[in-house]
């Protein structure tokens, strides 16, 4: 590479970093004060981009029209953020953190379908910025003038935010609330207003980040999750709550990505390395690296625990094997009475139930929330498919080996993950899932790329849907029973103890990380089993099995059913899978319907469905006679 | 020095330029009750956290039975025979009182790595015995998450004793207890210390407990030891009166 | 000034306060005594709305406040100084005071930074110092000063002497007497009887969430069995 092309890539990277910084700074600000990981933040970015597209059409392609449209889009997105805060989040600030997360997932689903409804499924390519369409020549290379402007916007916004946070009363309140919001309230500050204002500012930043990209990237419906993944990476690499850290991280990641594109394909020692394909992976590699060296990000500090009276996790009730046996008998009887459709739906539900129970195991009793559990489900599915199709193994062998492959990945991923905790851990799991997805998505020659793997059918003796139903029931039932059994073993107790108090666990001689690592491998293998069973039931696998959407589906299942009960995840998986199937057959906008259902549940049953029903039952029993 | 279970030499720790603990040296012998006192923020908890491996000292030596334990993790230090109670109690809130103590007993016996056996069937009697000693047997089946603060302190003591420790570190062990209970608990600790030759290091704000139970007292102020000796010597020390005790004691 | 009647409060399912009633008249310093876990802090939190009471009444300055959120109660002129100080460690002394600032109250001379620095001279020299770099005693002064910036008519002080060196405790007592001199009503929770005797006009004793004694400091001093039974002396 010449010096000139290095410079060009550097400038490219810095231009991309601007929007990344804006959206991440907003996310960081909101998280700091409200302690909500706003999954809908990428959706707000997406709305900013779509909004700018429409507003430019309305206001005209003049410099004035363009810039008014960008600013107006950002402000409208700010108002959308306020709406989300006032209508939904404000009602659940006292609910468990995971429930707030579930609410923001629901908002993602709703916004996606609103965008689908308003703007359609096609990508929309925006106009160039009027007056800035030309290119500036630097060292013989042409750089779009608009990129240079973006490069300037980053530091300007950083400076503005810094002044706002350190030189105004609002800034002092925000920083104080980041540390101890209850105390801020006791000093006479209206928290609700403060939160709303923070949501407004954060959302404006996301909207502005999106709107500013209009000349550079087409508006599309996949942006919500890809942007939130990027923003997570930037906030975590920079350090949660550190605006300066977000700036630094955005630049590092923007530039690294630009260089990967710029380098293109290189042949080293006879091996062809396609750097441009690394763009999807490189930011996650940076994140994994940074977190291992600096567990709180480049400029972050250990999170001050917010002083909110959170109830400790309640004791776990052992499963009733009698009731489980009754269910088993019922499920064995189902194919005798029900039609093919029910059998197939139940087969799906079995797979997702094991997937959800394995996720519950790691995030509930073991206390390690995973945003990327689909990695193991998907890797299990792919391992099964590839062992069957490419290695030519019999289906039975592929089914047995697939969980071991998923477990092997969990060995690697888990080693990194158990070094972190809380939100950092959750985001690292997301990063690993995304790395897995990128590899699968881009390795056309081996994994089939975006098309996936076809012709993954069970052996002849299992080909019948009813027979396969029993296989799925046996595999998933055994997996669930194993996980439940382990929960009440000394190993399972160690995990629960470590969640309750890592400090005390270490102080009584427990090497907690080792146990947590083993737990990662165990649930990884079982999620892999779920994926493998699923793959053979469908006959094909696509990269969506590893996608963020698949991971969030799992989280929704667990949270819907309730983290605090063992049966909750199964109920959640069943209801979610059934509901999605029902709704998707009736409307194109099934996501919005799902989102609204989830929001209704969140607002009505803040302990999850099973927990909520139990509470209702308890109230019923205790009613005055 | 013979007989010293714990020996600390030249311990230093700074946080972001602030010297939290500076050049602290002392020793505790088997069967001895040593009280570490000083105002909040003097560095007592920092000191404790360096002794059981939670914090790494900037420099200094911590010897347990002659062996340097700096750099070991808390779990490794426990296995060498150190039990600890925390200033802000740390127990397993979702487990019962008995299960908490059983965790410590299982850990002491190295029996936690089983995936399929059922937890809680072993060491029941041993757990109940320890709970009896600290006066918590009647609450053995309650969940720790609902216990009163003073009771959690007792559970912590029972967990620390499950290790048959050589050294017991107790950070404000009697906070949250009534005066009579305070003295009773510390008398229990002192009795065990003498009977089983356990070295006990404790911090305490209640000067009545300190002066009645400690064999020796060391005084920490702004990270430095300013005095040490028998209760009588410390009480009479003018430096201690000036920075800590004031006129009332 | 402050009237509490039959207050009940829960932490989760644990019933902590069982019908607490107490009064603090204008300009009075009242001590709420009891040992750790007796419910002292809970009483103050329930009054302040930080732990919304399940039952009972709280009247402040003639107004019922038991259903209001903490910020509304604070804006009516009830100040709260938490135990363990809870200052904002990332913020400077001046910024900490800024967070506590509220509009001036009719009929009261407003507190200013300068006036507070006169009351707590230690703080004047460290205006720009982050709260996290102060000693425990200095932080305790700052947390009181921060609440005073809200120009309260009445202050709830949660364990002001807790964890302070005896010598700093004496300074704290002088500061509380100075507040009384300014005409403020003070309700403080304490374990330290000596300290309470040095500052309070009256005292209540709380045990297991119930008031067991209410009377003047002289009456309390005359009854050693009370102290023996309920207090850490």
PDB file of N, CA, C and O in Angstrom, chain A residues 94 165-169 172-173 175-177 179-193 301 307 309 311, chain C residues 11-12 45 48 50 70-71 74-75 78 80-91 95 98-102 146-147:
ATOM      1  N   UNK A  94     -38.726   0.040  37.665  1.00  0.00           N
ATOM      2  CA  UNK A  94     -38.483  -0.748  38.863  1.00  0.00           C
ATOM      3  C   UNK A  94     -38.512  -2.247  38.605  1.00  0.00           C
ATOM      4  O   UNK A  94     -38.290  -3.041  39.499  1.00  0.00           O
ATOM      5  N   UNK A 165     -22.119  18.160  29.401  1.00  0.00           N
ATOM      6  CA  UNK A 165     -22.049  17.324  30.595  1.00  0.00           C
ATOM      7  C   UNK A 165     -21.252  17.958  31.726  1.00  0.00           C
ATOM      8  O   UNK A 165     -21.486  17.652  32.896  1.00  0.00           O
ATOM      9  N   UNK A 166     -20.290  18.803  31.392  1.00  0.00           N
ATOM     10  CA  UNK A 166     -19.440  19.336  32.460  1.00  0.00           C
ATOM     11  C   UNK A 166     -19.718  20.790  32.797  1.00  0.00           C
ATOM     12  O   UNK A 166     -19.264  21.278  33.826  1.00  0.00           O
ATOM     13  N   UNK A 167     -20.449  21.496  31.925  1.00  0.00           N
ATOM     14  CA  UNK A 167     -20.612  22.928  32.169  1.00  0.00           C
ATOM     15  C   UNK A 167     -22.046  23.350  32.458  1.00  0.00           C
ATOM     16  O   UNK A 167     -22.308  24.523  32.632  1.00  0.00           O
ATOM     17  N   UNK A 168     -22.962  22.389  32.453  1.00  0.00           N
ATOM     18  CA  UNK A 168     -24.356  22.786  32.689  1.00  0.00           C
ATOM     19  C   UNK A 168     -24.903  22.045  33.896  1.00  0.00           C
ATOM     20  O   UNK A 168     -24.370  21.008  34.302  1.00  0.00           O
ATOM     21  N   UNK A 169     -25.977  22.602  34.451  1.00  0.00           N
ATOM     22  CA  UNK A 169     -26.640  21.919  35.559  1.00  0.00           C
ATOM     23  C   UNK A 169     -27.186  20.578  35.098  1.00  0.00           C
ATOM     24  O   UNK A 169     -27.066  19.577  35.795  1.00  0.00           O
ATOM     25  N   UNK A 172     -24.491  18.074  35.207  1.00  0.00           N
ATOM     26  CA  UNK A 172     -24.166  17.633  36.568  1.00  0.00           C
ATOM     27  C   UNK A 172     -25.228  16.642  37.044  1.00  0.00           C
ATOM     28  O   UNK A 172     -24.900  15.612  37.658  1.00  0.00           O
ATOM     29  N   UNK A 173     -26.488  16.923  36.733  1.00  0.00           N
ATOM     30  CA  UNK A 173     -27.561  16.015  37.152  1.00  0.00           C
ATOM     31  C   UNK A 173     -27.413  14.660  36.471  1.00  0.00           C
ATOM     32  O   UNK A 173     -27.589  13.613  37.091  1.00  0.00           O
ATOM     33  N   UNK A 175     -24.671  13.275  35.305  1.00  0.00           N
ATOM     34  CA  UNK A 175     -23.537  12.521  35.846  1.00  0.00           C
ATOM     35  C   UNK A 175     -23.844  12.015  37.249  1.00  0.00           C
ATOM     36  O   UNK A 175     -23.452  10.908  37.627  1.00  0.00           O
ATOM     37  N   UNK A 176     -24.561  12.824  38.020  1.00  0.00           N
ATOM     38  CA  UNK A 176     -24.927  12.384  39.368  1.00  0.00           C
ATOM     39  C   UNK A 176     -25.875  11.190  39.295  1.00  0.00           C
ATOM     40  O   UNK A 176     -25.712  10.207  40.019  1.00  0.00           O
ATOM     41  N   UNK A 177     -26.849  11.268  38.386  1.00  0.00           N
ATOM     42  CA  UNK A 177     -27.839  10.195  38.287  1.00  0.00           C
ATOM     43  C   UNK A 177     -27.199   8.916  37.775  1.00  0.00           C
ATOM     44  O   UNK A 177     -27.634   7.814  38.088  1.00  0.00           O
ATOM     45  N   UNK A 179     -24.492   7.810  38.708  1.00  0.00           N
ATOM     46  CA  UNK A 179     -23.922   7.138  39.872  1.00  0.00           C
ATOM     47  C   UNK A 179     -24.994   6.690  40.860  1.00  0.00           C
ATOM     48  O   UNK A 179     -24.931   5.592  41.392  1.00  0.00           O
ATOM     49  N   UNK A 180     -25.977   7.535  41.126  1.00  0.00           N
ATOM     50  CA  UNK A 180     -26.924   7.227  42.197  1.00  0.00           C
ATOM     51  C   UNK A 180     -28.219   7.985  41.937  1.00  0.00           C
ATOM     52  O   UNK A 180     -28.430   9.079  42.441  1.00  0.00           O
ATOM     53  N   UNK A 181     -29.082   7.374  41.145  1.00  0.00           N
ATOM     54  CA  UNK A 181     -30.256   8.139  40.708  1.00  0.00           C
ATOM     55  C   UNK A 181     -31.265   8.319  41.826  1.00  0.00           C
ATOM     56  O   UNK A 181     -31.993   9.302  41.866  1.00  0.00           O
ATOM     57  N   UNK A 182     -31.302   7.368  42.759  1.00  0.00           N
ATOM     58  CA  UNK A 182     -32.244   7.511  43.871  1.00  0.00           C
ATOM     59  C   UNK A 182     -31.909   8.751  44.700  1.00  0.00           C
ATOM     60  O   UNK A 182     -32.774   9.521  45.083  1.00  0.00           O
ATOM     61  N   UNK A 183     -30.610   8.933  44.930  1.00  0.00           N
ATOM     62  CA  UNK A 183     -30.178  10.082  45.730  1.00  0.00           C
ATOM     63  C   UNK A 183     -30.503  11.383  45.012  1.00  0.00           C
ATOM     64  O   UNK A 183     -30.896  12.367  45.647  1.00  0.00           O
ATOM     65  N   UNK A 184     -30.352  11.392  43.709  1.00  0.00           N
ATOM     66  CA  UNK A 184     -30.680  12.596  42.945  1.00  0.00           C
ATOM     67  C   UNK A 184     -32.157  12.937  43.150  1.00  0.00           C
ATOM     68  O   UNK A 184     -32.515  14.102  43.337  1.00  0.00           O
ATOM     69  N   UNK A 185     -33.006  11.906  43.148  1.00  0.00           N
ATOM     70  CA  UNK A 185     -34.416  12.139  43.392  1.00  0.00           C
ATOM     71  C   UNK A 185     -34.659  12.693  44.786  1.00  0.00           C
ATOM     72  O   UNK A 185     -35.447  13.629  44.973  1.00  0.00           O
ATOM     73  N   UNK A 186     -33.950  12.163  45.766  1.00  0.00           N
ATOM     74  CA  UNK A 186     -34.138  12.613  47.149  1.00  0.00           C
ATOM     75  C   UNK A 186     -33.664  14.049  47.328  1.00  0.00           C
ATOM     76  O   UNK A 186     -33.996  14.694  48.321  1.00  0.00           O
ATOM     77  N   UNK A 187     -32.890  14.558  46.382  1.00  0.00           N
ATOM     78  CA  UNK A 187     -32.453  15.957  46.465  1.00  0.00           C
ATOM     79  C   UNK A 187     -33.394  16.879  45.702  1.00  0.00           C
ATOM     80  O   UNK A 187     -33.078  18.046  45.482  1.00  0.00           O
ATOM     81  N   UNK A 188     -34.545  16.351  45.276  1.00  0.00           N
ATOM     82  CA  UNK A 188     -35.548  17.218  44.682  1.00  0.00           C
ATOM     83  C   UNK A 188     -35.520  17.274  43.163  1.00  0.00           C
ATOM     84  O   UNK A 188     -36.152  18.136  42.571  1.00  0.00           O
ATOM     85  N   UNK A 189     -34.804  16.355  42.520  1.00  0.00           N
ATOM     86  CA  UNK A 189     -34.766  16.359  41.058  1.00  0.00           C
ATOM     87  C   UNK A 189     -35.798  15.365  40.537  1.00  0.00           C
ATOM     88  O   UNK A 189     -35.840  14.210  40.983  1.00  0.00           O
ATOM     89  N   UNK A 190     -36.612  15.813  39.600  1.00  0.00           N
ATOM     90  CA  UNK A 190     -37.641  14.953  39.030  1.00  0.00           C
ATOM     91  C   UNK A 190     -36.975  13.963  38.076  1.00  0.00           C
ATOM     92  O   UNK A 190     -36.592  14.304  36.975  1.00  0.00           O
ATOM     93  N   UNK A 191     -36.844  12.708  38.559  1.00  0.00           N
ATOM     94  CA  UNK A 191     -36.146  11.700  37.758  1.00  0.00           C
ATOM     95  C   UNK A 191     -36.830  11.464  36.435  1.00  0.00           C
ATOM     96  O   UNK A 191     -36.173  11.278  35.416  1.00  0.00           O
ATOM     97  N   UNK A 192     -38.147  11.424  36.451  1.00  0.00           N
ATOM     98  CA  UNK A 192     -38.874  11.109  35.221  1.00  0.00           C
ATOM     99  C   UNK A 192     -38.501  12.107  34.130  1.00  0.00           C
ATOM    100  O   UNK A 192     -38.203  11.743  33.000  1.00  0.00           O
ATOM    101  N   UNK A 193     -38.486  13.381  34.502  1.00  0.00           N
ATOM    102  CA  UNK A 193     -38.133  14.407  33.514  1.00  0.00           C
ATOM    103  C   UNK A 193     -36.689  14.253  33.059  1.00  0.00           C
ATOM    104  O   UNK A 193     -36.374  14.401  31.881  1.00  0.00           O
ATOM    105  N   UNK A 301     -14.568   2.351  33.529  1.00  0.00           N
ATOM    106  CA  UNK A 301     -14.218   1.954  34.889  1.00  0.00           C
ATOM    107  C   UNK A 301     -15.224   0.923  35.341  1.00  0.00           C
ATOM    108  O   UNK A 301     -16.297   0.832  34.770  1.00  0.00           O
ATOM    109  N   UNK A 307     -27.717   2.115  43.055  1.00  0.00           N
ATOM    110  CA  UNK A 307     -28.361   1.801  44.320  1.00  0.00           C
ATOM    111  C   UNK A 307     -29.851   1.664  44.103  1.00  0.00           C
ATOM    112  O   UNK A 307     -30.608   2.577  44.315  1.00  0.00           O
ATOM    113  N   UNK A 309     -32.946  -0.935  45.140  1.00  0.00           N
ATOM    114  CA  UNK A 309     -33.237  -2.094  45.955  1.00  0.00           C
ATOM    115  C   UNK A 309     -33.727  -3.212  45.048  1.00  0.00           C
ATOM    116  O   UNK A 309     -34.890  -3.279  44.703  1.00  0.00           O
ATOM    117  N   UNK A 311     -34.412  -7.087  44.654  1.00  0.00           N
ATOM    118  CA  UNK A 311     -34.563  -8.271  45.490  1.00  0.00           C
ATOM    119  C   UNK A 311     -33.574  -9.315  45.013  1.00  0.00           C
ATOM    120  O   UNK A 311     -33.359  -9.465  43.821  1.00  0.00           O
TER     121      UNK A 311
ATOM    122  N   UNK C  11     -39.777  -4.288  53.109  1.00  0.00           N
ATOM    123  CA  UNK C  11     -38.730  -4.516  52.105  1.00  0.00           C
ATOM    124  C   UNK C  11     -39.083  -5.833  51.448  1.00  0.00           C
ATOM    125  O   UNK C  11     -38.971  -6.885  52.080  1.00  0.00           O
ATOM    126  N   UNK C  12     -39.513  -5.785  50.206  1.00  0.00           N
ATOM    127  CA  UNK C  12     -39.979  -7.025  49.591  1.00  0.00           C
ATOM    128  C   UNK C  12     -41.126  -7.554  50.425  1.00  0.00           C
ATOM    129  O   UNK C  12     -42.132  -6.879  50.610  1.00  0.00           O
ATOM    130  N   UNK C  45     -36.358   6.668  55.431  1.00  0.00           N
ATOM    131  CA  UNK C  45     -36.618   6.420  54.003  1.00  0.00           C
ATOM    132  C   UNK C  45     -38.107   6.448  53.704  1.00  0.00           C
ATOM    133  O   UNK C  45     -38.521   6.932  52.655  1.00  0.00           O
ATOM    134  N   UNK C  48     -39.334   9.930  53.599  1.00  0.00           N
ATOM    135  CA  UNK C  48     -38.845  10.617  52.410  1.00  0.00           C
ATOM    136  C   UNK C  48     -39.464  10.068  51.128  1.00  0.00           C
ATOM    137  O   UNK C  48     -39.256  10.611  50.055  1.00  0.00           O
ATOM    138  N   UNK C  50     -38.654   7.258  49.801  1.00  0.00           N
ATOM    139  CA  UNK C  50     -37.705   6.372  49.114  1.00  0.00           C
ATOM    140  C   UNK C  50     -38.147   4.918  49.239  1.00  0.00           C
ATOM    141  O   UNK C  50     -37.842   4.084  48.399  1.00  0.00           O
ATOM    142  N   UNK C  70     -40.210  10.952  46.075  1.00  0.00           N
ATOM    143  CA  UNK C  70     -39.195  11.661  46.871  1.00  0.00           C
ATOM    144  C   UNK C  70     -38.922  13.084  46.384  1.00  0.00           C
ATOM    145  O   UNK C  70     -38.767  13.999  47.202  1.00  0.00           O
ATOM    146  N   UNK C  71     -38.877  13.279  45.062  1.00  0.00           N
ATOM    147  CA  UNK C  71     -38.478  14.613  44.615  1.00  0.00           C
ATOM    148  C   UNK C  71     -39.515  15.672  44.979  1.00  0.00           C
ATOM    149  O   UNK C  71     -39.177  16.802  45.288  1.00  0.00           O
ATOM    150  N   UNK C  74     -38.968  16.415  48.614  1.00  0.00           N
ATOM    151  CA  UNK C  74     -37.787  17.261  48.770  1.00  0.00           C
ATOM    152  C   UNK C  74     -38.124  18.706  48.403  1.00  0.00           C
ATOM    153  O   UNK C  74     -37.676  19.645  49.048  1.00  0.00           O
ATOM    154  N   UNK C  75     -38.943  18.877  47.380  1.00  0.00           N
ATOM    155  CA  UNK C  75     -39.257  20.235  46.937  1.00  0.00           C
ATOM    156  C   UNK C  75     -40.171  20.970  47.912  1.00  0.00           C
ATOM    157  O   UNK C  75     -40.273  22.190  47.865  1.00  0.00           O
ATOM    158  N   UNK C  78     -38.295  19.248  52.638  1.00  0.00           N
ATOM    159  CA  UNK C  78     -37.806  18.218  53.549  1.00  0.00           C
ATOM    160  C   UNK C  78     -36.497  17.685  52.971  1.00  0.00           C
ATOM    161  O   UNK C  78     -36.482  17.140  51.870  1.00  0.00           O
ATOM    162  N   UNK C  80     -33.001  15.318  53.001  1.00  0.00           N
ATOM    163  CA  UNK C  80     -32.627  13.967  53.432  1.00  0.00           C
ATOM    164  C   UNK C  80     -31.128  13.801  53.287  1.00  0.00           C
ATOM    165  O   UNK C  80     -30.569  14.038  52.229  1.00  0.00           O
ATOM    166  N   UNK C  81     -30.474  13.417  54.387  1.00  0.00           N
ATOM    167  CA  UNK C  81     -29.042  13.131  54.357  1.00  0.00           C
ATOM    168  C   UNK C  81     -28.873  11.641  54.631  1.00  0.00           C
ATOM    169  O   UNK C  81     -29.161  11.173  55.723  1.00  0.00           O
ATOM    170  N   UNK C  82     -28.454  10.878  53.611  1.00  0.00           N
ATOM    171  CA  UNK C  82     -28.458   9.422  53.740  1.00  0.00           C
ATOM    172  C   UNK C  82     -27.330   8.914  54.616  1.00  0.00           C
ATOM    173  O   UNK C  82     -26.339   9.618  54.838  1.00  0.00           O
ATOM    174  N   UNK C  83     -27.482   7.696  55.100  1.00  0.00           N
ATOM    175  CA  UNK C  83     -26.343   7.061  55.766  1.00  0.00           C
ATOM    176  C   UNK C  83     -25.323   6.710  54.686  1.00  0.00           C
ATOM    177  O   UNK C  83     -25.617   6.721  53.509  1.00  0.00           O
ATOM    178  N   UNK C  84     -24.130   6.411  55.058  1.00  0.00           N
ATOM    179  CA  UNK C  84     -23.051   6.092  54.117  1.00  0.00           C
ATOM    180  C   UNK C  84     -22.831   7.200  53.101  1.00  0.00           C
ATOM    181  O   UNK C  84     -22.324   6.982  52.014  1.00  0.00           O
ATOM    182  N   UNK C  85     -23.351   8.394  53.399  1.00  0.00           N
ATOM    183  CA  UNK C  85     -23.010   9.623  52.672  1.00  0.00           C
ATOM    184  C   UNK C  85     -23.507   9.728  51.246  1.00  0.00           C
ATOM    185  O   UNK C  85     -24.093  10.706  50.863  1.00  0.00           O
ATOM    186  N   UNK C  86     -23.237   8.729  50.431  1.00  0.00           N
ATOM    187  CA  UNK C  86     -23.753   8.727  49.057  1.00  0.00           C
ATOM    188  C   UNK C  86     -23.498  10.029  48.315  1.00  0.00           C
ATOM    189  O   UNK C  86     -24.376  10.560  47.637  1.00  0.00           O
ATOM    190  N   UNK C  87     -22.319  10.558  48.438  1.00  0.00           N
ATOM    191  CA  UNK C  87     -21.989  11.723  47.615  1.00  0.00           C
ATOM    192  C   UNK C  87     -21.661  11.229  46.209  1.00  0.00           C
ATOM    193  O   UNK C  87     -21.405  10.054  45.990  1.00  0.00           O
ATOM    194  N   UNK C  88     -21.692  12.146  45.246  1.00  0.00           N
ATOM    195  CA  UNK C  88     -21.392  11.770  43.866  1.00  0.00           C
ATOM    196  C   UNK C  88     -19.876  11.859  43.695  1.00  0.00           C
ATOM    197  O   UNK C  88     -19.314  12.953  43.614  1.00  0.00           O
ATOM    198  N   UNK C  89     -19.232  10.711  43.662  1.00  0.00           N
ATOM    199  CA  UNK C  89     -17.773  10.708  43.754  1.00  0.00           C
ATOM    200  C   UNK C  89     -17.094  11.289  42.519  1.00  0.00           C
ATOM    201  O   UNK C  89     -15.980  11.782  42.609  1.00  0.00           O
ATOM    202  N   UNK C  90     -17.771  11.222  41.359  1.00  0.00           N
ATOM    203  CA  UNK C  90     -17.153  11.756  40.137  1.00  0.00           C
ATOM    204  C   UNK C  90     -17.309  13.269  40.037  1.00  0.00           C
ATOM    205  O   UNK C  90     -16.666  13.906  39.213  1.00  0.00           O
ATOM    206  N   UNK C  91     -18.221  13.821  40.819  1.00  0.00           N
ATOM    207  CA  UNK C  91     -18.492  15.250  40.723  1.00  0.00           C
ATOM    208  C   UNK C  91     -17.639  16.004  41.741  1.00  0.00           C
ATOM    209  O   UNK C  91     -17.336  15.491  42.815  1.00  0.00           O
ATOM    210  N   UNK C  95     -19.968  20.834  42.199  1.00  0.00           N
ATOM    211  CA  UNK C  95     -21.018  20.165  41.409  1.00  0.00           C
ATOM    212  C   UNK C  95     -21.962  19.374  42.308  1.00  0.00           C
ATOM    213  O   UNK C  95     -23.172  19.337  42.064  1.00  0.00           O
ATOM    214  N   UNK C  98     -24.301  21.758  43.525  1.00  0.00           N
ATOM    215  CA  UNK C  98     -25.205  22.182  42.458  1.00  0.00           C
ATOM    216  C   UNK C  98     -26.370  21.200  42.306  1.00  0.00           C
ATOM    217  O   UNK C  98     -27.515  21.603  42.103  1.00  0.00           O
ATOM    218  N   UNK C  99     -26.069  19.892  42.390  1.00  0.00           N
ATOM    219  CA  UNK C  99     -27.132  18.904  42.243  1.00  0.00           C
ATOM    220  C   UNK C  99     -28.184  19.100  43.344  1.00  0.00           C
ATOM    221  O   UNK C  99     -29.376  18.925  43.129  1.00  0.00           O
ATOM    222  N   UNK C 100     -27.735  19.498  44.524  1.00  0.00           N
ATOM    223  CA  UNK C 100     -28.670  19.680  45.629  1.00  0.00           C
ATOM    224  C   UNK C 100     -29.430  20.992  45.590  1.00  0.00           C
ATOM    225  O   UNK C 100     -30.389  21.181  46.337  1.00  0.00           O
ATOM    226  N   UNK C 101     -29.028  21.910  44.726  1.00  0.00           N
ATOM    227  CA  UNK C 101     -29.603  23.260  44.751  1.00  0.00           C
ATOM    228  C   UNK C 101     -31.078  23.251  44.346  1.00  0.00           C
ATOM    229  O   UNK C 101     -31.483  22.581  43.407  1.00  0.00           O
ATOM    230  N   UNK C 102     -31.869  23.995  45.113  1.00  0.00           N
ATOM    231  CA  UNK C 102     -33.260  24.234  44.740  1.00  0.00           C
ATOM    232  C   UNK C 102     -33.531  25.715  44.888  1.00  0.00           C
ATOM    233  O   UNK C 102     -32.760  26.438  45.508  1.00  0.00           O
ATOM    234  N   UNK C 146     -24.784  19.497  50.845  1.00  0.00           N
ATOM    235  CA  UNK C 146     -25.524  19.270  49.598  1.00  0.00           C
ATOM    236  C   UNK C 146     -27.030  19.333  49.845  1.00  0.00           C
ATOM    237  O   UNK C 146     -27.777  19.942  49.084  1.00  0.00           O
ATOM    238  N   UNK C 147     -27.465  18.729  50.935  1.00  0.00           N
ATOM    239  CA  UNK C 147     -28.894  18.752  51.246  1.00  0.00           C
ATOM    240  C   UNK C 147     -29.339  20.167  51.618  1.00  0.00           C
ATOM    241  O   UNK C 147     -30.430  20.604  51.263  1.00  0.00           O
TER     242      UNK C 147
END
